[in-house]
Amino acid sequence: MLYRQGWQGGPQGFRPLVLALTGALVLLASCVNGNREYDEAEHSAFGEYVYALDTLQMEQCLTHLLNADTLRWAADDPIHSRYASIGKYENAPLWFSRLGVSSQADTLLSFLHRELSRHGLDPAAFFLPQIAADLEVVHKLAFDSVGQSINEVLPRLDYLLSKAYARYTVGQRYGFVRPDKMLNRMDYKTDGDGYARLFDYEVKAPDYDEPVRKLEGADRMDYLFQSQPADPLYQTLQKELTAAPDQASRQKIAVNMERCRWQVKRPDGPGRYILVNIPALQLWAVGGDTVLDMRICCGAYATKTPLLQSEITHLQVNPDWIIPQSIVNNEVSAHGGDSAYFARHRYYIVDRQSGDTLDPAGVTGAEMRERRFRIGQKGGVGNSLGRIVFRFPNNFGVYLHDTNNRGAFQRERRTLSHGCVRVQKPFDLACFLLPAADEWTLDRIRLSMDIRPQTERGRQYLIDHAGGPRPLRLMPYHDVVPRVPVFINYYTVYPDPKTGSIEQWPDLYGYDKVISREMKQFLPQ
């Protein structure tokens, strides 16, 4: 098979045409020089061992190797299938021919030796010790000294080189774990309605077959060299990895580098955006050279804030809070029939079908859990959303908002919401989102939030309404034009957008731990 079908390597490897031309020249020379027999050992890097090459023995050794290879990663499967196609043309070896092993095998080994530690990856997961040992045996023609025949070493070397190539290129281009599969199978809902969706970024699905196609093509080494993520954040974390003082720090950085491989949409370019980083418990509103930073409160461990990307479309001042059904089921329904509880919290109940507002004393907790009613809280002082909310489309009904519990921002650990993000400086955030707003527009927001006005018109408004009620929503609603992207991320190692310095934060939701477990075979232990 090897002799007949030839070599399928890249531009530095041997090709069937080269073999044909070499044979023709040798035959021509033999005629000129007295019909001497062609000595294959003189032209093969395997020397006299070339005569020991046996297709049947190699196929048997390869079959044994494939049968024993049962613990495979996703990128290994197409490689395994390709080598299992014994007897077919596409099963020709990828890294050697009867003339010797391609120089690209040494290039791959050298490249991975240099690069894997720079990416926080374990060389053993890419079979480098065995590959290096087999290549040394081949180069030194030391088959007898290791007690393994050339027919054992070459198929193993070929297979492991291909697996190492596939693992590196797929992992670097798409990630070694699937975040959508992993994080969205982490928390089972307490109501038994499946798993909570915690990760809502779009992730490009890996093409596990691509390495096989590349291995059989002429550009396979270019594809290998170009597999490293080009993300500037990834490169920043690489530098941090080099200076990490211990293995624990290296692994933490390596986990965050893995997040960069997922190709999720991140802040890019000079435009304005809002970044929320859950482990930092911080929000940054970035606009050119200006960065507004503030503390946040986010979802508790049992009600985690989902990771997503969207755009702020509008803000509302003194909004009503429509209480999510999960909160109704777990908290509010326990007070069914208690009108004092509803009055104290300024809650109301609306029949979804008729639209009528009902007396809480006549609605039981069981009826509330049946979803027949919409339960809300009146806007204004004491509302759980505070005095202003910033809305953006998403699949979870979460948003950024003020809070009536300002003291929570003084806590060190601020994971206490049902999933929404509470912001420490809501009026400052409104100003960031409305950079073209005139002062009277901003004063109407201030007046609605009980903040001291800054314009003469605003101060006169206070005088005119002294001692009497003021409209609750002097500025009830304002579009954000153009829309401002918002990113809710989870990085435990990340550069502070305001200072540029790399900072580390605790793994509040345990995502680092889960990623480390899923990547265990690829990370040094």
Short mmCIF file of C-alpha atoms in Angstrom, two decimals:
data_model
loop_
_atom_site.label_atom_id
_atom_site.label_comp_id
_atom_site.label_asym_id
_atom_site.label_seq_id
_atom_site.Cartn_x
_atom_site.Cartn_y
_atom_site.Cartn_z
CA MET A 1 0.00 0.00 0.00
CA LEU A 2 2.72 2.49 0.99
CA TYR A 3 4.79 1.91 -2.09
CA ARG A 4 1.93 1.90 -4.55
CA GLN A 5 -0.11 4.80 -3.22
CA GLY A 6 2.64 7.26 -2.52
CA TRP A 7 2.92 10.30 -0.27
CA GLN A 8 0.24 12.89 0.49
CA GLY A 9 2.33 15.44 2.42
CA GLY A 10 2.64 19.20 2.05
CA PRO A 11 5.07 21.20 -0.07
CA GLN A 12 8.08 20.02 1.96
CA GLY A 13 7.03 16.37 1.84
CA PHE A 14 7.42 13.73 -0.83
CA ARG A 15 4.79 13.37 -3.52
CA PRO A 16 3.92 10.58 -5.96
CA LEU A 17 5.38 12.66 -8.79
CA VAL A 18 8.70 12.98 -6.97
CA LEU A 19 8.78 9.21 -6.44
CA ALA A 20 8.07 8.60 -10.10
CA LEU A 21 10.76 11.01 -11.28
CA THR A 22 13.28 9.63 -8.82
CA GLY A 23 12.62 6.08 -10.01
CA ALA A 24 12.94 7.12 -13.65
CA LEU A 25 16.27 8.87 -13.06
CA VAL A 26 17.65 5.92 -11.13
CA LEU A 27 16.60 3.49 -13.84
CA LEU A 28 18.20 5.75 -16.47
CA ALA A 29 21.42 5.89 -14.49
CA SER A 30 21.46 2.14 -14.09
CA CYS A 31 21.23 1.69 -17.85
CA VAL A 32 24.06 4.12 -18.47
CA ASN A 33 26.25 2.48 -15.83
CA GLY A 34 25.98 -1.09 -16.90
CA ASN A 35 22.46 -2.04 -15.74
CA ARG A 36 23.33 -2.06 -12.05
CA GLU A 37 20.35 -2.94 -9.86
CA TYR A 38 18.55 -0.06 -8.19
CA ASP A 39 19.49 -0.11 -4.47
CA GLU A 40 16.50 1.36 -2.64
CA ALA A 41 18.44 1.60 0.65
CA GLU A 42 20.77 4.18 -0.89
CA HIS A 43 17.84 6.50 -1.60
CA SER A 44 15.76 6.02 1.57
CA ALA A 45 16.37 7.73 4.90
CA PHE A 46 15.46 4.37 6.44
CA GLY A 47 18.58 2.74 4.98
CA GLU A 48 18.49 -1.06 5.08
CA TYR A 49 15.31 -0.88 7.20
CA VAL A 50 13.38 0.09 4.07
CA TYR A 51 13.43 -3.58 3.10
CA ALA A 52 11.69 -4.44 6.40
CA LEU A 53 8.69 -2.25 5.58
CA ASP A 54 5.67 -4.50 5.44
CA THR A 55 2.24 -3.17 4.58
CA LEU A 56 0.38 -6.00 6.31
CA GLN A 57 2.35 -5.65 9.53
CA MET A 58 1.83 -1.89 9.57
CA GLU A 59 -1.90 -2.33 9.05
CA GLN A 60 -2.02 -4.83 11.92
CA CYS A 61 -0.09 -2.49 14.24
CA LEU A 62 -2.31 0.42 13.24
CA THR A 63 -5.47 -1.62 13.85
CA HIS A 64 -4.24 -2.56 17.31
CA LEU A 65 -3.45 1.10 18.00
CA LEU A 66 -6.87 2.28 16.86
CA ASN A 67 -8.72 -0.37 18.86
CA ALA A 68 -6.87 0.68 22.02
CA ASP A 69 -7.60 4.38 21.44
CA THR A 70 -11.00 4.56 23.15
CA LEU A 71 -10.64 7.77 25.21
CA ARG A 72 -10.82 10.32 22.42
CA TRP A 73 -11.54 14.05 22.31
CA ALA A 74 -14.01 15.34 19.70
CA ALA A 75 -11.28 16.40 17.25
CA ASP A 76 -9.72 12.92 17.46
CA ASP A 77 -12.71 11.12 15.99
CA PRO A 78 -12.35 12.22 12.33
CA ILE A 79 -8.62 11.38 12.54
CA HIS A 80 -9.45 7.97 13.99
CA SER A 81 -12.00 7.36 11.22
CA ARG A 82 -9.55 8.39 8.55
CA TYR A 83 -6.91 5.93 9.76
CA ALA A 84 -9.51 3.20 10.20
CA SER A 85 -10.15 3.29 6.43
CA ILE A 86 -7.55 0.60 5.83
CA GLY A 87 -7.21 -0.46 2.21
CA LYS A 88 -8.62 2.79 0.82
CA TYR A 89 -6.60 5.39 -1.06
CA GLU A 90 -7.22 8.08 1.59
CA ASN A 91 -5.51 5.87 4.15
CA ALA A 92 -2.06 6.52 2.72
CA PRO A 93 0.31 7.75 5.44
CA LEU A 94 0.35 11.48 6.02
CA TRP A 95 3.84 11.96 7.43
CA PHE A 96 6.13 9.35 5.80
CA SER A 97 6.84 7.37 2.65
CA ARG A 98 9.43 4.73 1.74
CA LEU A 99 11.92 7.58 1.27
CA GLY A 100 11.62 8.62 4.93
CA VAL A 101 9.67 10.77 7.36
CA SER A 102 8.65 14.23 6.14
CA SER A 103 10.60 17.16 7.56
CA GLN A 104 7.22 18.59 8.50
CA ALA A 105 7.03 16.05 11.31
CA ASP A 106 10.06 17.68 12.96
CA THR A 107 8.58 21.11 12.25
CA LEU A 108 5.33 20.16 13.98
CA LEU A 109 7.17 18.73 16.99
CA SER A 110 9.38 21.82 17.29
CA PHE A 111 6.43 24.16 16.89
CA LEU A 112 4.34 22.43 19.58
CA HIS A 113 7.31 22.20 21.96
CA ARG A 114 7.68 25.97 21.67
CA GLU A 115 4.04 27.00 21.62
CA LEU A 116 2.12 24.78 24.04
CA SER A 117 3.54 26.24 27.24
CA ARG A 118 2.94 29.75 25.85
CA HIS A 119 -0.75 28.84 25.61
CA GLY A 120 -0.99 27.20 29.02
CA LEU A 121 -1.38 23.72 27.52
CA ASP A 122 0.12 20.37 28.55
CA PRO A 123 2.55 18.81 26.00
CA ALA A 124 1.52 15.33 27.16
CA ALA A 125 -2.04 16.00 25.93
CA PHE A 126 -0.58 16.39 22.45
CA PHE A 127 1.55 13.22 22.69
CA LEU A 128 4.82 15.12 22.44
CA PRO A 129 6.90 12.73 24.60
CA GLN A 130 5.94 9.73 22.43
CA ILE A 131 6.29 11.66 19.18
CA ALA A 132 9.75 12.90 20.19
CA ALA A 133 10.82 9.41 21.20
CA ASP A 134 9.59 7.86 17.95
CA LEU A 135 11.22 10.54 15.81
CA GLU A 136 14.51 9.99 17.60
CA VAL A 137 14.31 6.26 16.91
CA VAL A 138 13.59 6.99 13.23
CA HIS A 139 16.38 9.52 12.82
CA LYS A 140 18.95 7.32 14.57
CA LEU A 141 17.62 4.15 12.92
CA ALA A 142 17.53 2.69 16.42
CA PHE A 143 14.65 0.27 15.90
CA ASP A 144 16.62 -2.75 17.16
CA SER A 145 17.78 -0.97 20.31
CA VAL A 146 14.21 -0.13 21.42
CA GLY A 147 12.86 -3.55 20.55
CA GLN A 148 10.21 -2.23 18.17
CA SER A 149 10.15 -2.76 14.47
CA ILE A 150 9.85 -0.04 11.88
CA ASN A 151 6.35 -1.37 11.16
CA GLU A 152 5.29 -0.55 14.74
CA VAL A 153 6.96 2.85 15.07
CA LEU A 154 5.91 4.44 11.78
CA PRO A 155 2.12 3.87 12.04
CA ARG A 156 2.10 5.10 15.63
CA LEU A 157 4.17 8.15 14.75
CA ASP A 158 1.93 8.97 11.79
CA TYR A 159 -1.27 8.62 13.83
CA LEU A 160 -0.03 10.66 16.82
CA LEU A 161 1.32 13.45 14.62
CA SER A 162 -2.10 13.76 12.99
CA LYS A 163 -3.92 13.71 16.34
CA ALA A 164 -1.60 16.37 17.78
CA TYR A 165 -2.18 18.52 14.69
CA ALA A 166 -5.96 18.17 14.94
CA ARG A 167 -6.10 18.84 18.67
CA TYR A 168 -4.01 21.98 18.44
CA THR A 169 -5.69 23.52 15.41
CA VAL A 170 -9.26 22.82 16.55
CA GLY A 171 -8.61 23.80 20.16
CA GLN A 172 -6.91 27.05 19.28
CA ARG A 173 -9.49 28.05 16.69
CA TYR A 174 -12.68 27.09 18.53
CA GLY A 175 -11.76 26.30 22.13
CA PHE A 176 -11.16 23.05 23.97
CA VAL A 177 -14.60 23.13 25.62
CA ARG A 178 -18.03 24.10 24.33
CA PRO A 179 -19.32 26.89 26.62
CA ASP A 180 -22.91 26.63 25.41
CA LYS A 181 -22.99 22.90 26.17
CA MET A 182 -21.07 23.19 29.43
CA LEU A 183 -22.52 26.23 31.20
CA ASN A 184 -26.08 25.62 30.04
CA ARG A 185 -26.00 22.18 31.67
CA MET A 186 -24.79 23.48 35.01
CA ASP A 187 -27.84 24.66 37.02
CA TYR A 188 -31.05 22.66 37.07
CA LYS A 189 -34.03 24.93 37.74
CA THR A 190 -35.72 24.58 41.10
CA ASP A 191 -39.12 24.38 39.39
CA GLY A 192 -37.97 21.29 37.49
CA ASP A 193 -38.30 23.05 34.14
CA GLY A 194 -34.94 21.97 32.74
CA TYR A 195 -31.58 23.70 33.03
CA ALA A 196 -31.11 27.43 33.46
CA ARG A 197 -29.55 29.06 30.41
CA LEU A 198 -26.50 30.89 31.73
CA PHE A 199 -24.54 31.49 28.52
CA ASP A 200 -26.33 33.25 25.65
CA TYR A 201 -23.47 34.34 23.39
CA GLU A 202 -23.36 32.98 19.85
CA VAL A 203 -20.47 30.53 19.52
CA LYS A 204 -19.14 29.21 16.23
CA ALA A 205 -19.46 25.44 16.14
CA PRO A 206 -16.11 23.67 15.64
CA ASP A 207 -15.43 22.02 12.29
CA TYR A 208 -13.82 18.82 13.54
CA ASP A 209 -13.36 17.48 9.98
CA GLU A 210 -11.30 20.44 8.82
CA PRO A 211 -7.93 19.18 10.15
CA VAL A 212 -8.27 15.98 8.10
CA ARG A 213 -8.84 18.03 4.96
CA LYS A 214 -5.90 20.28 5.80
CA LEU A 215 -3.61 17.36 6.61
CA GLU A 216 -4.16 16.00 3.11
CA GLY A 217 -3.57 19.39 1.46
CA ALA A 218 -0.57 21.50 0.54
CA ASP A 219 -1.20 24.31 3.03
CA ARG A 220 -1.37 22.25 6.20
CA MET A 221 1.57 23.93 7.94
CA ASP A 222 0.24 27.42 7.18
CA TYR A 223 -3.08 26.35 8.70
CA LEU A 224 -1.21 25.15 11.79
CA PHE A 225 0.81 28.34 12.19
CA GLN A 226 -2.28 30.53 11.77
CA SER A 227 -4.34 28.73 14.41
CA GLN A 228 -3.41 30.98 17.33
CA PRO A 229 -6.24 33.39 18.29
CA ALA A 230 -5.60 36.93 17.04
CA ASP A 231 -7.69 38.47 19.85
CA PRO A 232 -5.68 41.26 21.56
CA LEU A 233 -7.04 40.15 24.95
CA TYR A 234 -5.68 36.66 24.29
CA GLN A 235 -2.25 38.08 23.54
CA THR A 236 -2.36 40.21 26.69
CA LEU A 237 -3.18 37.15 28.77
CA GLN A 238 -0.35 35.24 27.07
CA LYS A 239 2.13 37.81 28.36
CA GLU A 240 0.59 37.54 31.82
CA LEU A 241 0.93 33.76 31.65
CA THR A 242 4.67 34.07 31.02
CA ALA A 243 5.11 36.06 34.24
CA ALA A 244 2.77 33.93 36.39
CA PRO A 245 4.50 33.00 39.68
CA ASP A 246 3.01 29.55 40.23
CA GLN A 247 0.93 26.79 38.69
CA ALA A 248 -2.34 27.95 40.28
CA SER A 249 -1.91 31.40 38.71
CA ARG A 250 -0.98 29.87 35.36
CA GLN A 251 -4.10 27.71 35.37
CA LYS A 252 -6.34 30.66 36.23
CA ILE A 253 -4.89 32.65 33.34
CA ALA A 254 -5.12 29.63 31.02
CA VAL A 255 -8.84 29.27 31.80
CA ASN A 256 -9.43 32.89 30.82
CA MET A 257 -7.41 32.37 27.63
CA GLU A 258 -9.82 29.55 26.84
CA ARG A 259 -12.70 32.05 27.02
CA CYS A 260 -10.97 34.06 24.28
CA ARG A 261 -10.91 31.02 21.98
CA TRP A 262 -14.70 30.83 21.90
CA GLN A 263 -14.89 33.70 19.40
CA VAL A 264 -17.74 35.40 21.22
CA LYS A 265 -18.48 39.01 20.41
CA ARG A 266 -16.51 41.38 22.63
CA PRO A 267 -15.95 45.16 22.81
CA ASP A 268 -13.95 46.11 19.74
CA GLY A 269 -12.84 49.42 18.31
CA PRO A 270 -13.26 53.00 19.52
CA GLY A 271 -17.05 52.99 19.84
CA ARG A 272 -19.06 53.44 23.02
CA TYR A 273 -20.06 50.36 25.01
CA ILE A 274 -20.93 49.10 28.46
CA LEU A 275 -19.01 46.20 29.95
CA VAL A 276 -20.22 44.26 32.99
CA ASN A 277 -17.77 41.76 34.43
CA ILE A 278 -19.47 39.51 36.98
CA PRO A 279 -16.39 38.36 38.97
CA ALA A 280 -15.21 41.98 39.27
CA LEU A 281 -18.70 43.07 40.42
CA GLN A 282 -18.03 46.14 38.33
CA LEU A 283 -19.44 48.02 35.33
CA TRP A 284 -17.45 50.15 32.92
CA ALA A 285 -19.08 52.56 30.45
CA VAL A 286 -16.42 53.23 27.83
CA GLY A 287 -16.60 56.06 25.32
CA GLY A 288 -13.36 57.01 23.60
CA ASP A 289 -10.90 58.17 26.22
CA THR A 290 -13.63 58.44 28.88
CA VAL A 291 -14.37 55.53 31.20
CA LEU A 292 -17.14 55.66 33.80
CA ASP A 293 -16.79 52.88 36.36
CA MET A 294 -19.13 51.79 39.14
CA ARG A 295 -19.94 48.91 41.43
CA ILE A 296 -22.74 46.52 40.64
CA CYS A 297 -24.89 43.96 42.41
CA CYS A 298 -25.66 40.91 40.29
CA GLY A 299 -27.41 37.57 40.49
CA ALA A 300 -27.00 35.35 43.53
CA TYR A 301 -25.40 31.92 43.06
CA ALA A 302 -28.83 30.28 42.76
CA THR A 303 -30.12 32.95 40.33
CA LYS A 304 -27.01 33.77 38.30
CA THR A 305 -26.90 36.73 35.93
CA PRO A 306 -26.74 35.29 32.39
CA LEU A 307 -23.79 36.06 30.14
CA LEU A 308 -24.95 37.86 27.00
CA GLN A 309 -24.44 40.67 24.52
CA SER A 310 -27.13 43.15 23.48
CA GLU A 311 -27.74 46.87 22.97
CA ILE A 312 -29.29 49.45 25.31
CA THR A 313 -32.41 50.67 23.51
CA HIS A 314 -34.09 52.97 26.05
CA LEU A 315 -34.31 54.01 29.66
CA GLN A 316 -37.37 54.39 31.89
CA VAL A 317 -37.71 56.55 34.96
CA ASN A 318 -39.77 55.35 37.95
CA PRO A 319 -40.94 52.20 36.15
CA ASP A 320 -43.38 49.71 37.56
CA TRP A 321 -41.76 46.38 38.34
CA ILE A 322 -43.57 43.44 36.80
CA ILE A 323 -42.55 40.65 39.13
CA PRO A 324 -41.15 37.57 37.32
CA GLN A 325 -43.20 34.42 37.73
CA SER A 326 -40.29 32.63 39.43
CA ILE A 327 -40.27 35.26 42.18
CA VAL A 328 -44.05 35.09 42.44
CA ASN A 329 -43.83 31.31 42.88
CA ASN A 330 -40.95 31.31 45.36
CA GLU A 331 -41.69 34.42 47.42
CA VAL A 332 -44.85 36.42 46.78
CA SER A 333 -47.32 33.52 46.66
CA ALA A 334 -46.47 32.67 50.27
CA HIS A 335 -48.41 35.83 51.18
CA GLY A 336 -51.58 35.00 49.28
CA GLY A 337 -54.62 36.75 50.77
CA ASP A 338 -52.42 39.08 52.89
CA SER A 339 -53.53 42.55 51.77
CA ALA A 340 -51.27 44.24 54.36
CA TYR A 341 -48.19 42.60 52.77
CA PHE A 342 -49.27 43.84 49.33
CA ALA A 343 -49.95 47.37 50.62
CA ARG A 344 -46.63 47.49 52.46
CA HIS A 345 -44.70 46.59 49.33
CA ARG A 346 -47.00 48.60 47.00
CA TYR A 347 -47.77 45.44 45.03
CA TYR A 348 -50.86 45.08 42.86
CA ILE A 349 -52.57 42.17 41.11
CA VAL A 350 -54.08 42.32 37.61
CA ASP A 351 -56.22 39.61 36.04
CA ARG A 352 -54.44 38.76 32.78
CA GLN A 353 -57.66 37.95 30.93
CA SER A 354 -59.92 40.84 31.98
CA GLY A 355 -57.29 43.44 32.82
CA ASP A 356 -59.03 44.21 36.12
CA THR A 357 -57.04 45.16 39.22
CA LEU A 358 -58.01 42.79 42.03
CA ASP A 359 -58.18 42.97 45.81
CA PRO A 360 -55.16 40.96 47.11
CA ALA A 361 -57.28 39.65 49.97
CA GLY A 362 -59.27 37.58 47.49
CA VAL A 363 -56.35 35.95 45.66
CA THR A 364 -54.75 32.82 47.07
CA GLY A 365 -51.12 31.78 46.73
CA ALA A 366 -52.15 28.76 44.65
CA GLU A 367 -53.96 31.02 42.20
CA MET A 368 -50.87 33.21 41.88
CA ARG A 369 -48.77 30.18 40.98
CA GLU A 370 -51.20 29.28 38.20
CA ARG A 371 -50.05 32.34 36.24
CA ARG A 372 -53.59 33.71 35.97
CA PHE A 373 -52.46 37.08 37.28
CA ARG A 374 -49.83 39.70 36.61
CA ILE A 375 -48.31 40.97 39.82
CA GLY A 376 -46.38 44.23 39.87
CA GLN A 377 -44.99 46.93 42.11
CA LYS A 378 -45.83 50.61 41.62
CA GLY A 379 -43.00 52.85 40.49
CA GLY A 380 -41.41 55.49 42.67
CA VAL A 381 -39.82 55.51 46.09
CA GLY A 382 -39.24 52.01 47.44
CA ASN A 383 -39.57 50.26 44.08
CA SER A 384 -37.18 47.30 43.73
CA LEU A 385 -35.91 48.70 40.41
CA GLY A 386 -35.08 52.00 42.05
CA ARG A 387 -35.83 55.15 40.12
CA ILE A 388 -34.50 54.26 36.67
CA VAL A 389 -34.01 51.17 34.50
CA PHE A 390 -31.91 50.65 31.36
CA ARG A 391 -33.47 48.14 29.00
CA PHE A 392 -32.00 45.96 26.27
CA PRO A 393 -33.45 42.99 24.32
CA ASN A 394 -32.56 39.60 25.78
CA ASN A 395 -34.04 36.17 26.41
CA PHE A 396 -34.14 36.48 30.21
CA GLY A 397 -36.02 39.67 31.10
CA VAL A 398 -32.91 41.09 32.78
CA TYR A 399 -31.71 44.68 32.63
CA LEU A 400 -29.52 47.25 34.34
CA HIS A 401 -31.30 49.26 37.01
CA ASP A 402 -31.14 51.42 40.10
CA THR A 403 -32.06 49.95 43.49
CA ASN A 404 -33.85 51.00 46.67
CA ASN A 405 -31.12 49.21 48.66
CA ARG A 406 -28.17 51.56 48.22
CA GLY A 407 -26.31 50.07 51.17
CA ALA A 408 -25.74 46.84 49.22
CA PHE A 409 -22.98 48.53 47.21
CA GLN A 410 -20.85 48.72 50.35
CA ARG A 411 -20.67 44.95 50.58
CA GLU A 412 -17.61 43.12 49.33
CA ARG A 413 -19.65 40.28 47.83
CA ARG A 414 -22.63 41.70 45.98
CA THR A 415 -24.22 38.62 44.41
CA LEU A 416 -27.76 39.02 45.71
CA SER A 417 -30.20 39.78 42.89
CA HIS A 418 -32.54 37.49 40.96
CA GLY A 419 -30.43 37.97 37.83
CA CYS A 420 -30.64 41.67 36.94
CA VAL A 421 -27.68 44.01 37.40
CA ARG A 422 -28.05 46.86 39.90
CA VAL A 423 -25.82 49.85 39.20
CA GLN A 424 -24.22 52.17 41.74
CA LYS A 425 -24.37 55.40 39.69
CA PRO A 426 -27.63 55.25 37.72
CA PHE A 427 -27.88 58.95 36.87
CA ASP A 428 -24.26 59.06 35.66
CA LEU A 429 -25.01 56.04 33.48
CA ALA A 430 -28.05 57.85 32.04
CA CYS A 431 -25.85 60.81 31.14
CA PHE A 432 -23.37 58.47 29.43
CA LEU A 433 -26.16 56.94 27.36
CA LEU A 434 -27.60 60.35 26.40
CA PRO A 435 -24.52 62.42 25.51
CA ALA A 436 -26.53 64.80 23.30
CA ALA A 437 -29.26 65.46 25.86
CA ASP A 438 -29.82 69.11 26.79
CA GLU A 439 -29.77 70.24 30.40
CA TRP A 440 -33.55 70.44 30.73
CA THR A 441 -33.84 66.81 29.60
CA LEU A 442 -31.28 65.83 32.24
CA ASP A 443 -33.05 67.96 34.83
CA ARG A 444 -36.34 66.22 34.14
CA ILE A 445 -34.58 62.94 34.87
CA ARG A 446 -33.08 64.46 38.04
CA LEU A 447 -36.44 65.77 39.22
CA SER A 448 -38.10 62.41 38.58
CA MET A 449 -35.36 60.72 40.63
CA ASP A 450 -35.49 63.32 43.44
CA ILE A 451 -32.05 64.66 42.51
CA ARG A 452 -31.39 68.38 42.86
CA PRO A 453 -31.89 70.16 39.48
CA GLN A 454 -29.07 72.11 37.85
CA THR A 455 -30.98 74.52 35.60
CA GLU A 456 -32.97 77.61 36.49
CA ARG A 457 -36.01 76.04 34.89
CA GLY A 458 -35.59 72.99 37.09
CA ARG A 459 -35.23 75.04 40.25
CA GLN A 460 -38.34 77.04 39.34
CA TYR A 461 -40.18 73.77 38.84
CA LEU A 462 -39.41 72.83 42.44
CA ILE A 463 -40.73 76.18 43.65
CA ASP A 464 -43.91 75.83 41.63
CA HIS A 465 -44.56 72.35 43.08
CA ALA A 466 -43.46 73.05 46.63
CA GLY A 467 -45.78 71.45 49.16
CA GLY A 468 -47.69 69.52 46.53
CA PRO A 469 -47.30 66.30 44.55
CA ARG A 470 -44.97 66.28 41.58
CA PRO A 471 -45.54 64.13 38.51
CA LEU A 472 -43.93 60.76 39.12
CA ARG A 473 -42.65 60.49 35.58
CA LEU A 474 -41.65 63.95 34.43
CA MET A 475 -39.26 62.09 32.10
CA PRO A 476 -40.81 58.62 31.87
CA TYR A 477 -39.07 57.25 28.81
CA HIS A 478 -36.13 58.10 26.56
CA ASP A 479 -34.71 56.26 23.56
CA VAL A 480 -30.97 55.67 23.45
CA VAL A 481 -29.85 56.74 19.97
CA PRO A 482 -27.61 55.36 18.72
CA ARG A 483 -28.00 52.19 20.70
CA VAL A 484 -25.11 51.36 22.98
CA PRO A 485 -23.74 47.78 23.06
CA VAL A 486 -23.75 46.07 26.44
CA PHE A 487 -21.61 43.03 27.24
CA ILE A 488 -22.16 40.92 30.34
CA ASN A 489 -19.01 38.81 30.68
CA TYR A 490 -17.28 36.52 33.13
CA TYR A 491 -13.49 36.94 33.33
CA THR A 492 -11.53 36.26 36.50
CA VAL A 493 -8.37 37.74 34.91
CA TYR A 494 -8.96 40.85 32.84
CA PRO A 495 -7.44 44.30 32.16
CA ASP A 496 -9.26 47.11 33.94
CA PRO A 497 -10.71 49.24 31.09
CA LYS A 498 -9.95 52.41 33.05
CA THR A 499 -6.35 51.73 34.11
CA GLY A 500 -5.30 49.03 31.66
CA SER A 501 -3.74 46.99 34.47
CA ILE A 502 -4.44 43.26 34.68
CA GLU A 503 -6.56 42.37 37.69
CA GLN A 504 -7.73 39.07 39.15
CA TRP A 505 -11.03 38.36 40.88
CA PRO A 506 -12.61 35.40 42.69
CA ASP A 507 -14.56 32.74 40.80
CA LEU A 508 -17.98 33.80 42.17
CA TYR A 509 -20.11 31.39 40.15
CA GLY A 510 -17.61 28.53 39.96
CA TYR A 511 -17.25 28.79 36.18
CA ASP A 512 -13.44 28.62 36.33
CA LYS A 513 -13.73 25.38 38.26
CA VAL A 514 -16.07 23.88 35.68
CA ILE A 515 -13.88 24.94 32.75
CA SER A 516 -10.77 23.57 34.48
CA ARG A 517 -12.51 20.25 35.00
CA GLU A 518 -13.64 20.06 31.37
CA MET A 519 -10.14 21.03 30.14
CA LYS A 520 -8.31 18.80 32.62
CA GLN A 521 -6.61 16.64 30.00
CA PHE A 522 -5.20 19.73 28.25
CA LEU A 523 -3.95 21.68 31.29
CA PRO A 524 -0.72 20.91 33.19
CA GLN A 525 -1.54 19.49 36.62
#
